[in-house]
Coordinates of C-alpha atoms in Angstrom, one line a residue:
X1 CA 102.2 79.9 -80.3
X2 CA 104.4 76.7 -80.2
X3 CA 105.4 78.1 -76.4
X4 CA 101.7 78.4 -75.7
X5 CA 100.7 75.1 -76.6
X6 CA 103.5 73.3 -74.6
X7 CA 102.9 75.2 -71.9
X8 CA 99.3 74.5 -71.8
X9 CA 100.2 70.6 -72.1
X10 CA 102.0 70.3 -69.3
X11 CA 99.5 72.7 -66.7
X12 CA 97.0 69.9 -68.0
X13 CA 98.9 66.8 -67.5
X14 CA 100.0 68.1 -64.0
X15 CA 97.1 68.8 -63.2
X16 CA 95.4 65.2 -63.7
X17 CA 96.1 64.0 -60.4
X18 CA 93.6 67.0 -59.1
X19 CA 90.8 66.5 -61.7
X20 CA 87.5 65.4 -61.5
X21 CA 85.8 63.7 -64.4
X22 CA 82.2 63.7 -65.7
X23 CA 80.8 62.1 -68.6
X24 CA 76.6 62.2 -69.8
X25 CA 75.3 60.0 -72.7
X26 CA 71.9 59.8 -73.7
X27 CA 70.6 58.1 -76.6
X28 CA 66.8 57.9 -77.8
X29 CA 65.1 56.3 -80.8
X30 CA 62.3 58.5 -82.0
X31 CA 59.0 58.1 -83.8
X32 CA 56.9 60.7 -85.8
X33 CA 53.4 60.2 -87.0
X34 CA 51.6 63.1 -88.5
X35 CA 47.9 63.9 -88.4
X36 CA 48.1 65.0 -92.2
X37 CA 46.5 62.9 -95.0
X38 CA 48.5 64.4 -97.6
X39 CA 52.2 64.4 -99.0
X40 CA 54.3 67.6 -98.8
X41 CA 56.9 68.5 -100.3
X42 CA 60.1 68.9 -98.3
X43 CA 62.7 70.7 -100.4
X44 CA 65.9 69.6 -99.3
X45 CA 67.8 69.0 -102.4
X46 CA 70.7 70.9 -104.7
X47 CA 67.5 72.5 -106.4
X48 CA 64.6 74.7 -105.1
X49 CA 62.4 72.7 -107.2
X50 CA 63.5 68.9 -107.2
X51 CA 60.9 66.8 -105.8
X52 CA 61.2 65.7 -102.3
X53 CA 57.4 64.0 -102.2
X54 CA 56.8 62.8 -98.0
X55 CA 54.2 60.3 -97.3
X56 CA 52.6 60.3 -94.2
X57 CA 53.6 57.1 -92.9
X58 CA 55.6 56.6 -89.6
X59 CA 59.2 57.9 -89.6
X60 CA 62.3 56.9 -87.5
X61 CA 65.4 58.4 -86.3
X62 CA 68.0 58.4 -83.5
X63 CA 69.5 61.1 -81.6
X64 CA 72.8 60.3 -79.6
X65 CA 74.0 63.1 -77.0
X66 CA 77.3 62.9 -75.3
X67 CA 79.4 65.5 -72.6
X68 CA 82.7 65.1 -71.8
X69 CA 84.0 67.5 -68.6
X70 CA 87.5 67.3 -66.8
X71 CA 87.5 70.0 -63.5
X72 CA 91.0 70.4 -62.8
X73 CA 91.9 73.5 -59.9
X74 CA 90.8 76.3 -61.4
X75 CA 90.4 75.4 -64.6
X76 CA 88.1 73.0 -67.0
X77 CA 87.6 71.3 -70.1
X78 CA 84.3 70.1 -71.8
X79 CA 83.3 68.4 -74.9
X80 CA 80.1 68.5 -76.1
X81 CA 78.2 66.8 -78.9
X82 CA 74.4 66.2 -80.4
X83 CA 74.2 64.0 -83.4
X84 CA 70.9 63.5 -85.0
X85 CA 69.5 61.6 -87.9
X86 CA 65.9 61.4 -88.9
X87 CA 64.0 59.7 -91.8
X88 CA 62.5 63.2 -93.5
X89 CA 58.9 64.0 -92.7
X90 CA 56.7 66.2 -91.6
X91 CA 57.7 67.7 -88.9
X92 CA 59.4 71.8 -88.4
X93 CA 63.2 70.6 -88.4
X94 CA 65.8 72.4 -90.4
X95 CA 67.5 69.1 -90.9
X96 CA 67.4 65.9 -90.4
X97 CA 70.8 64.6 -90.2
X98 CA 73.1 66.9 -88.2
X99 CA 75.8 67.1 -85.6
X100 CA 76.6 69.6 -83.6
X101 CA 80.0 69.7 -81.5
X102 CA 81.4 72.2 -78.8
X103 CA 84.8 72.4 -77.1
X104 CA 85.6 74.5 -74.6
X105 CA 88.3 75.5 -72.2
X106 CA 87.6 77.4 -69.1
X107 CA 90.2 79.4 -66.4
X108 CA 88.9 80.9 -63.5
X109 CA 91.4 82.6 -60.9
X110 CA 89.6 84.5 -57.8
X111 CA 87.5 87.1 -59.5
X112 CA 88.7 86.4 -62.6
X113 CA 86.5 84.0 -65.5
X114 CA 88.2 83.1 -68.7
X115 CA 86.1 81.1 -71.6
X116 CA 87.3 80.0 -75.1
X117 CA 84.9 77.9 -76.6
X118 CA 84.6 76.2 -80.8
X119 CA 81.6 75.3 -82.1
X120 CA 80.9 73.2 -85.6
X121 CA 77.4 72.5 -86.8
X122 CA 77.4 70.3 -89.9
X123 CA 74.2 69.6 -92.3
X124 CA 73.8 66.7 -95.1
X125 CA 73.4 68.7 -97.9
X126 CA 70.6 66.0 -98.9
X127 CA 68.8 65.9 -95.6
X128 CA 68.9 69.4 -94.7
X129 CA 66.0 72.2 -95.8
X130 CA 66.3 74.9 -98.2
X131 CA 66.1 78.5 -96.2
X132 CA 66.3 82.6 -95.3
X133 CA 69.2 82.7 -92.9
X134 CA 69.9 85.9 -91.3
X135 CA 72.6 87.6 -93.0
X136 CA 71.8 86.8 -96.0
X137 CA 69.5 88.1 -98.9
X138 CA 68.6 84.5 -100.9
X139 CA 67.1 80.9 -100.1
X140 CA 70.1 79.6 -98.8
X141 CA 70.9 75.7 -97.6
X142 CA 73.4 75.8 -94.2
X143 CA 76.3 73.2 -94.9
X144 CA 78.4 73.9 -92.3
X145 CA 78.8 76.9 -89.1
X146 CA 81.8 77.5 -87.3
X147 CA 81.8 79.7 -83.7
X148 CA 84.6 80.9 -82.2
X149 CA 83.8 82.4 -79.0
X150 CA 85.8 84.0 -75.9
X151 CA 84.2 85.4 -73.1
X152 CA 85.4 87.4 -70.2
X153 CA 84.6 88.3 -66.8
X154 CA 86.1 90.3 -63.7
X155 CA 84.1 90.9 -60.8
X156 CA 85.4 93.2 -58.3
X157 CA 84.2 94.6 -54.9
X158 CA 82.7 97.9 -56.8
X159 CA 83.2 97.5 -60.5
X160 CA 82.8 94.8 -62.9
X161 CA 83.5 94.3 -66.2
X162 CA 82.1 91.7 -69.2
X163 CA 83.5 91.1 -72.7
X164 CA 82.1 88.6 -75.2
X165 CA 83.2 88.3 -78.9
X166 CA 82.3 85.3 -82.0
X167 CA 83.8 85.5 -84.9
X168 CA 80.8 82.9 -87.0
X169 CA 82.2 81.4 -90.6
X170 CA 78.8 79.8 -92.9
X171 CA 79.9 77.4 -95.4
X172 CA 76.2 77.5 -97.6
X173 CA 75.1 77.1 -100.9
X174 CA 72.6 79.9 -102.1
X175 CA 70.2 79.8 -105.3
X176 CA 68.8 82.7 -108.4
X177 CA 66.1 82.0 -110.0
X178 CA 67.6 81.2 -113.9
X179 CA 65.7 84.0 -116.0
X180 CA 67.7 82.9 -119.1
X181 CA 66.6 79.5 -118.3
X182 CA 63.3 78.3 -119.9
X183 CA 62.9 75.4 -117.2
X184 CA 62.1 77.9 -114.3
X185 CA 65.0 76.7 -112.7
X186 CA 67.2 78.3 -110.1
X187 CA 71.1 78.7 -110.4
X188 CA 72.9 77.5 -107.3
X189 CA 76.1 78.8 -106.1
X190 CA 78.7 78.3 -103.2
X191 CA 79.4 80.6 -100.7
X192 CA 81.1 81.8 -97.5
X193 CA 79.5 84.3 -94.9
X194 CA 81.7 85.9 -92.0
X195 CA 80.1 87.9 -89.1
X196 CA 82.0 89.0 -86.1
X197 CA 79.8 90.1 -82.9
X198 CA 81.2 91.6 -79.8
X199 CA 80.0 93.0 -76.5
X200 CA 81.2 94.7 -73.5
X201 CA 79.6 95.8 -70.3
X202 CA 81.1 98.0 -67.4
X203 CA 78.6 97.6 -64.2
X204 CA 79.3 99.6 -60.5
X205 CA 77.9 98.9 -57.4
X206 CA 76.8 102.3 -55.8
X207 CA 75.2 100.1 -52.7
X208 CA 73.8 97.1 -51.5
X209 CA 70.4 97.6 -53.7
X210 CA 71.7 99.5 -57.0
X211 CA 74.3 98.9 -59.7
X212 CA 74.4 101.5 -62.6
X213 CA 75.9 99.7 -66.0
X214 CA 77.0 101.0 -70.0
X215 CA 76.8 98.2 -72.2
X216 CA 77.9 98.5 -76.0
X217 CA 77.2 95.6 -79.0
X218 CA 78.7 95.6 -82.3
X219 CA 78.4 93.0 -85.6
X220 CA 79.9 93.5 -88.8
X221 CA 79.0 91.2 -91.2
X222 CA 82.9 91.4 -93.3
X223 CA 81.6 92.0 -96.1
X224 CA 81.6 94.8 -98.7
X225 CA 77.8 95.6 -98.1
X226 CA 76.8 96.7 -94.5
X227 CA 73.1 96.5 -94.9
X228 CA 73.8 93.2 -91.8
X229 CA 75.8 95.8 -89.3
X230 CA 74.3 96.2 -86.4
X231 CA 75.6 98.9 -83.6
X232 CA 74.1 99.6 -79.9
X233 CA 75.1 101.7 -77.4
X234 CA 73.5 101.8 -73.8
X235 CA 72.9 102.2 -70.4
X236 CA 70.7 101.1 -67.5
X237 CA 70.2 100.6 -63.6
X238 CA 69.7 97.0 -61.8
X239 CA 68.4 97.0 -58.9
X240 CA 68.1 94.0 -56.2
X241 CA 66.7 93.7 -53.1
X242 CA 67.4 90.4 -50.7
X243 CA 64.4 90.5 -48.0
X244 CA 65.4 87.4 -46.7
X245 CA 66.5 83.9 -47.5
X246 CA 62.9 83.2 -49.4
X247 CA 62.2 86.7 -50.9
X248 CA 63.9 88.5 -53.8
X249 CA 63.5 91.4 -56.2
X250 CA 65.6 91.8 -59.1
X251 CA 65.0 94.9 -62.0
X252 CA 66.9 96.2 -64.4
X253 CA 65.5 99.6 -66.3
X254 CA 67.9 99.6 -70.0
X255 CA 68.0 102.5 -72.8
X256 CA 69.7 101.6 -75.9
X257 CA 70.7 103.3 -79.3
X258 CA 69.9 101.4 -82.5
X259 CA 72.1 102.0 -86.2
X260 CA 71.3 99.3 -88.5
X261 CA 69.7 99.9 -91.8
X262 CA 67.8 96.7 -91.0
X263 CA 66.0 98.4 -87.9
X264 CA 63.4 100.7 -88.7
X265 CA 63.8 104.4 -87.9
X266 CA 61.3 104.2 -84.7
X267 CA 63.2 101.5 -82.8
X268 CA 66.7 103.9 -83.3
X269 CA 66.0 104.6 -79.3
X270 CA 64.9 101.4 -77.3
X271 CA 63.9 100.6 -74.0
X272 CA 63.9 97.4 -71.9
X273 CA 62.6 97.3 -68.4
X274 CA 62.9 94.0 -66.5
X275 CA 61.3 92.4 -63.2
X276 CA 61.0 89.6 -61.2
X277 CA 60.0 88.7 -57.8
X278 CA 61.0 85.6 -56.5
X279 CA 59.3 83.9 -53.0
X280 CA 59.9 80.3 -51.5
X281 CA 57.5 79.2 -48.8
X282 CA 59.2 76.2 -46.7
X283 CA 60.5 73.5 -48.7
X284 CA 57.8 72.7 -50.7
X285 CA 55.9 76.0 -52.4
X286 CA 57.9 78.3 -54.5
X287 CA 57.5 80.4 -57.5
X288 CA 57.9 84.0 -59.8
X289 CA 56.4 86.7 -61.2
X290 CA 58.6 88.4 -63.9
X291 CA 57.7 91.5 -66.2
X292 CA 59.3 92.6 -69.3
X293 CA 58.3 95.7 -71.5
X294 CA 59.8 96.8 -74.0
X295 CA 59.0 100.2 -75.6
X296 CA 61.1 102.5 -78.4
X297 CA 60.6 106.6 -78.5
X298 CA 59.8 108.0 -82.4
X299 CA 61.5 110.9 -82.5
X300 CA 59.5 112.0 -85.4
X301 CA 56.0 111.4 -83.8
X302 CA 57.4 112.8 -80.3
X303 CA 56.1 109.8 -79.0
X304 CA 56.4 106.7 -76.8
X305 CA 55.9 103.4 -78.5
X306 CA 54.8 100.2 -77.0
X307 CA 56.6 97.1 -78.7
X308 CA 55.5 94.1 -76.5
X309 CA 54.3 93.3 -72.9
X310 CA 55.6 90.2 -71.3
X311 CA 53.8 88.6 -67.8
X312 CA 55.0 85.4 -66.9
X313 CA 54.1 83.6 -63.3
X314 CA 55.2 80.2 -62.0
X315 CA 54.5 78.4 -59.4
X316 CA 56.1 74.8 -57.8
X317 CA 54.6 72.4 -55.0
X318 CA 57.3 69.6 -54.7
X319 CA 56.4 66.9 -52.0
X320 CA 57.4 63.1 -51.7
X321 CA 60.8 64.7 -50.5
X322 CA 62.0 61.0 -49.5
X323 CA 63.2 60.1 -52.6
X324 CA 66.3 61.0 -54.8
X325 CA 64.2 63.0 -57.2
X326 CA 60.9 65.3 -56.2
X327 CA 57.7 64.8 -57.1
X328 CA 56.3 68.2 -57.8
X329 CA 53.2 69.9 -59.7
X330 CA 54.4 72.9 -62.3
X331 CA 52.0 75.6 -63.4
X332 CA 52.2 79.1 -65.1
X333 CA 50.9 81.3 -67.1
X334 CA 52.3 83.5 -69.8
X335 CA 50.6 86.7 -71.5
X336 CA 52.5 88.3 -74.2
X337 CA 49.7 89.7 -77.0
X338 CA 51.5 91.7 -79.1
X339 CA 53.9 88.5 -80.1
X340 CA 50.7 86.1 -80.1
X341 CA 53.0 84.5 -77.3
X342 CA 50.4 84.0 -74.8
X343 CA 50.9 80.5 -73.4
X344 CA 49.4 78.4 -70.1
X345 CA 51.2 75.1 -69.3
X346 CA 51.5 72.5 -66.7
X347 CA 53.6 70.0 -65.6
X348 CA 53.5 66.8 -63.4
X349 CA 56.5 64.7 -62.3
X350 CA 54.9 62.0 -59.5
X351 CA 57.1 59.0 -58.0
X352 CA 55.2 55.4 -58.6
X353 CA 57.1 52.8 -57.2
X354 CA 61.0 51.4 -56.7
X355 CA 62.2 54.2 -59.0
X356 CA 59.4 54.3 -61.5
X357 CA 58.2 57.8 -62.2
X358 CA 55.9 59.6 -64.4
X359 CA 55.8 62.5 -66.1
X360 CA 52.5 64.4 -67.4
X361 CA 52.9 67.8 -69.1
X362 CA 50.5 70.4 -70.9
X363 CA 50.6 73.6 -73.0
X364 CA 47.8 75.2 -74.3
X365 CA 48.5 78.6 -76.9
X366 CA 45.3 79.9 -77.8
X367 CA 46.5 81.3 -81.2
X368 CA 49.2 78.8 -81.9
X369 CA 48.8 75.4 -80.3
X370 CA 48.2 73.2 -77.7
X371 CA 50.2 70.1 -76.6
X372 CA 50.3 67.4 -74.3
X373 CA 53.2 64.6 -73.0
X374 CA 53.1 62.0 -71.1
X375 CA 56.1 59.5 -70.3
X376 CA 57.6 57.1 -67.7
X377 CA 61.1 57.0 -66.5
X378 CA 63.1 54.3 -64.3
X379 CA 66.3 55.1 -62.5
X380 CA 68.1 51.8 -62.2
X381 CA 70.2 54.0 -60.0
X382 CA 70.4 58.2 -59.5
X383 CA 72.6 58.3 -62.8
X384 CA 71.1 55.4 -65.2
X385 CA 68.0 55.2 -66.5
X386 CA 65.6 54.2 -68.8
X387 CA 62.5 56.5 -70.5
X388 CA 59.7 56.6 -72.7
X389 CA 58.1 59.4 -73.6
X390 CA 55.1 61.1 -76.0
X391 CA 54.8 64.1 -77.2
X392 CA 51.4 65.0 -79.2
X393 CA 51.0 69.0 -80.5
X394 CA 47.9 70.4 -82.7
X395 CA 49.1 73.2 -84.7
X396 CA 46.3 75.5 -85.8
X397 CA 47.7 75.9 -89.0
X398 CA 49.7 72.9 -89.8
X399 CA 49.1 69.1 -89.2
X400 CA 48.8 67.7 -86.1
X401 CA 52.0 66.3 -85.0
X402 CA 53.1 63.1 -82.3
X403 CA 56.5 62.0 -81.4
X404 CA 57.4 59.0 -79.1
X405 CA 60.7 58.6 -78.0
X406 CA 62.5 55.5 -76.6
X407 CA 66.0 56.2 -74.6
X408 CA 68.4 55.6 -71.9
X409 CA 70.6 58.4 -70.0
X410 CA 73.5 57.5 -68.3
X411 CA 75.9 59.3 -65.8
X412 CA 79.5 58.0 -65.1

C-alpha cells in the first residue's frame, strides 16, 4: 500500500508542469418567508417529542459552494464541497446545517475510464430533522454518510463493458417509543448501517443502429436481516439512429428480474422501454420528445401491468447570439398521471444591457404546485458575477413558500 502511495506521489508531482487548474466558488445569502400564519413544529432534537416551536417570521442562511479540479494528461483530480446553514423554518429541508464533501481521482487511458471517488455528508445533530431513511425500519436522525465509490469503464470497437460498486457507512441515531415509560417518551439509540451496491453491464454492438446489453444489480445491506437486499438480473436492446447532424433517435427496450422481499410479487418481472428524438433547426430552434413506460408482468394474473407513463417535450429558441451567453425562451411539458408528476414549465433568460441579464422562470403542477422566479444577474466578466434571485412556490397542501437569494459566482 506504502508502494502505491509513493508511486502515486510522484506521477502527480511530475505531472504538474502538464496540468491545468480550475477552481468555482459561489456563495449566496438566502431569505425564507412563509405564507403560513401559524408555528410548526420542526422536530430536530435528541427526542421525537422535544419542542422545536417555528414562528413565521423571516429566516436567514448562507450557502458556500466550492470545486477544486487539477487535469493532468490523462488523469484528474477534483474536490468538491456544499456547506449550508439555515436559521430553521418552514421550509422541506432535511437539515439546516450540513456539508457535504467529494473527492475524486480519475485515470483515463485510450478506451479505458477509471473513477475512485469519497463522499462525506455531515448533519448538526440539532439542526437536522428526525426521519424514515431507507434501510432502515425506525424514525431515524442522519449524523453522518460516508460513500466510497469506484467506477469502471472499457469501451471497445464491438464490446463494452461497465462496473460500478459503493460501499455506504450511516452514522445515525434511531428512536422506540418507551412503553415502560409513563412520559410517552421515546428511547434513542446509536447506530451504524452498512450497504454495499454494485453493478455491471456487458453491451455489443451488432451494427451501426443496434447494441444488445445484460446488466446485473446487487445490494446487501451487511446485516443479519436481508429484508433491505435487493437483486436484478437483465437484459435489453438500444437502438440509435444518426439521420444527420440535427436529427437523432435513441431507444433502449429493458426486461429485468426483481428478488427483494421489499418488492411486491407483481413487479418480480419488470420492463423499461425508453425513447427520445432529438431535432436542431439552425442555430437557434432545438428540442425533444422522450417516452418512458414502464410496465411489470403478474405471473399469477397472466397479465401485463402498466406501472407509469412518462411524456416529456422540450423546446429552445436562443437568439441574441452576439453575446457571451444566449438569450433563449425554454418551454415543455411533462405528463406522467400515474405518479401525479404532470408538470408544464417555462423559462426565459433575456440580455438587458452591458452584461445585465434576466431570468424569468415558471412551473405550474396541477396536483402539486405552481411556482414562479424571477432574478437578475451581472457578469463583471464571462467568469464573475453577481445575482439576485426569487423563488415563490404554492403548495397545495402546505404553506406557500418564497426564497430570495443574494450571491456572487466566480471562476478562476
Amino acid at each position: 500500500m506504502k508502494k502505491i502511495i509513493v508511486i502515486f506521489i510522484l506521477f502527480v508531482i511530475l505531472s504538474i508542469g502538464n496540468s491545468e487548474i480550475l477552481n468555482w466558488s459561489q456563495i449566496s445569502y438566502q431569505a425564507f418567508l412563509t405564507g403560513s400564519s401559524d408555528d410548526i413544529d420542526v422536530v430536530t432534537s435528541a427526542s421525537p417529542n422535544a419542542n422545536n416551536t417555528i414562528n413565521t417570521k423571516l429566516k436567514s442562511g448562507l450557502r458556500w459552494q466550492h470545486e477544486f479540479k487539477r487535469n493532468f494528461n490523462n488523469f484528474n483530480i477534483s474536490f468538491d464541497n456544499n456547506l449550508f446553514y439555515s436559521e430553521k423554518s418552514h421550509e422541506s429541508r432535511n437539515s439546516f446545517l450540513f456539508n457535504d464533501a467529494k473527492l475524486k481521482l480519475s485515470y483515463f487511458p485510450n478506451t479505458h475510464y477509471f473513477k475512485l471517488q469519497y463522499g462525506n455528508r455531515w448533519f448538526d445533530e440539532d439542526n437536522t430533522r428526525i426521519l424514515t431513511i431507507p434501510g432502515t425500519e425506525e424514525i431515524t436522525k442522519q449524523k453522518m454518510v460516508h460513500n466510497t465509490e469506484l467506477q469502471y469503464k472499457s469501451n471497445g470497437k464491438k464490446l463494452k463493458f461497465s462496473f460500478y460498486g459503493k460501499l455506504r457507512n450511516l452514522d445515525y441515531d434511531y428512536f422506540v417509543f418507551d412503553e415502560e415509560n409513563s412520559n410517552d417518551e421515546f428511547a434513542r439509540f446509536s447506530e451504524w448501517e452498512n450497504d454495499i451496491y454494485t453493478s455491471a453491464k456487458i453491451s455489443y454492438e451488432i451494427n451501426n443502429l443496434f447494441n444488445i446489453f445484460v446488466s446485473g444489480y446487487y445490494k446487501d445491506d451487511l446485516n443479519e436481516s436481508d429484508l433491505f437486499n435487493h437483486r436484478k438480473f437483465g437484459v435489453g436492446l438500444n437502438y440509435f439512429k444518426k439521420y444527420d447532424f440535427f436529427n437523432f433517435l435513441n431507444a433502449n427496450f429493458y426486461y429485468y428480474h426483481n428478488d427483494s422481499q421489499r418488492i411486491s410479487n407483481e413487479k418480480t418481472h419488470y420492463f423499461l422501454t425508453q425513447m427520445r428524438y432529438t431535432k436542431r433547426i439552425g442555430t437557434s430552434l432545438s428540442g425533444f420528445v422522450s417516452y418512458i413506460n414502464r410496465s411489470c408482468y403478474d405471473s399469477k394474473q397472466s397479465k401485463l401491468l402498466r406501472i407509469s407513463n412518462m411524456l416529456r417535450i422540450h423546446v429552445k429558441y436562443s437568439y441574441r447570439l452576439d453575446t457571451f451567453l444566449d438569450s433563449y425562451v425554454l418551454t415543455g411539458i411533462k405528463i406522467n398521471p400515474e405518479n401525479k408528476g404532470s408538470l408544464i414549465f417555462s423559462e426565459l433568460n433575456q440580455y438587458f444591457y452591458k452584461n445585465l441579464f434576466g431570468l424569468f422562470s415558471i412551473k405550474y403542477a396541477d396536483e402539486l404546485f405552481y411556482a414562479f422566479s424571477t432574478g437578475f444577474e451581472y457578469y463583471l466578466s464571462p467568469v464573475k458575477s453577481f445575482w439576485i434571485k426569487n423563488e415563490f412556490t404554492d403548495f397545495k397542501k402546505t404553506p406557500t413558500q418564497n426564497i430570495i437569494f443574494i450571491g456572487s459566482t466566480v471562476l478562476f
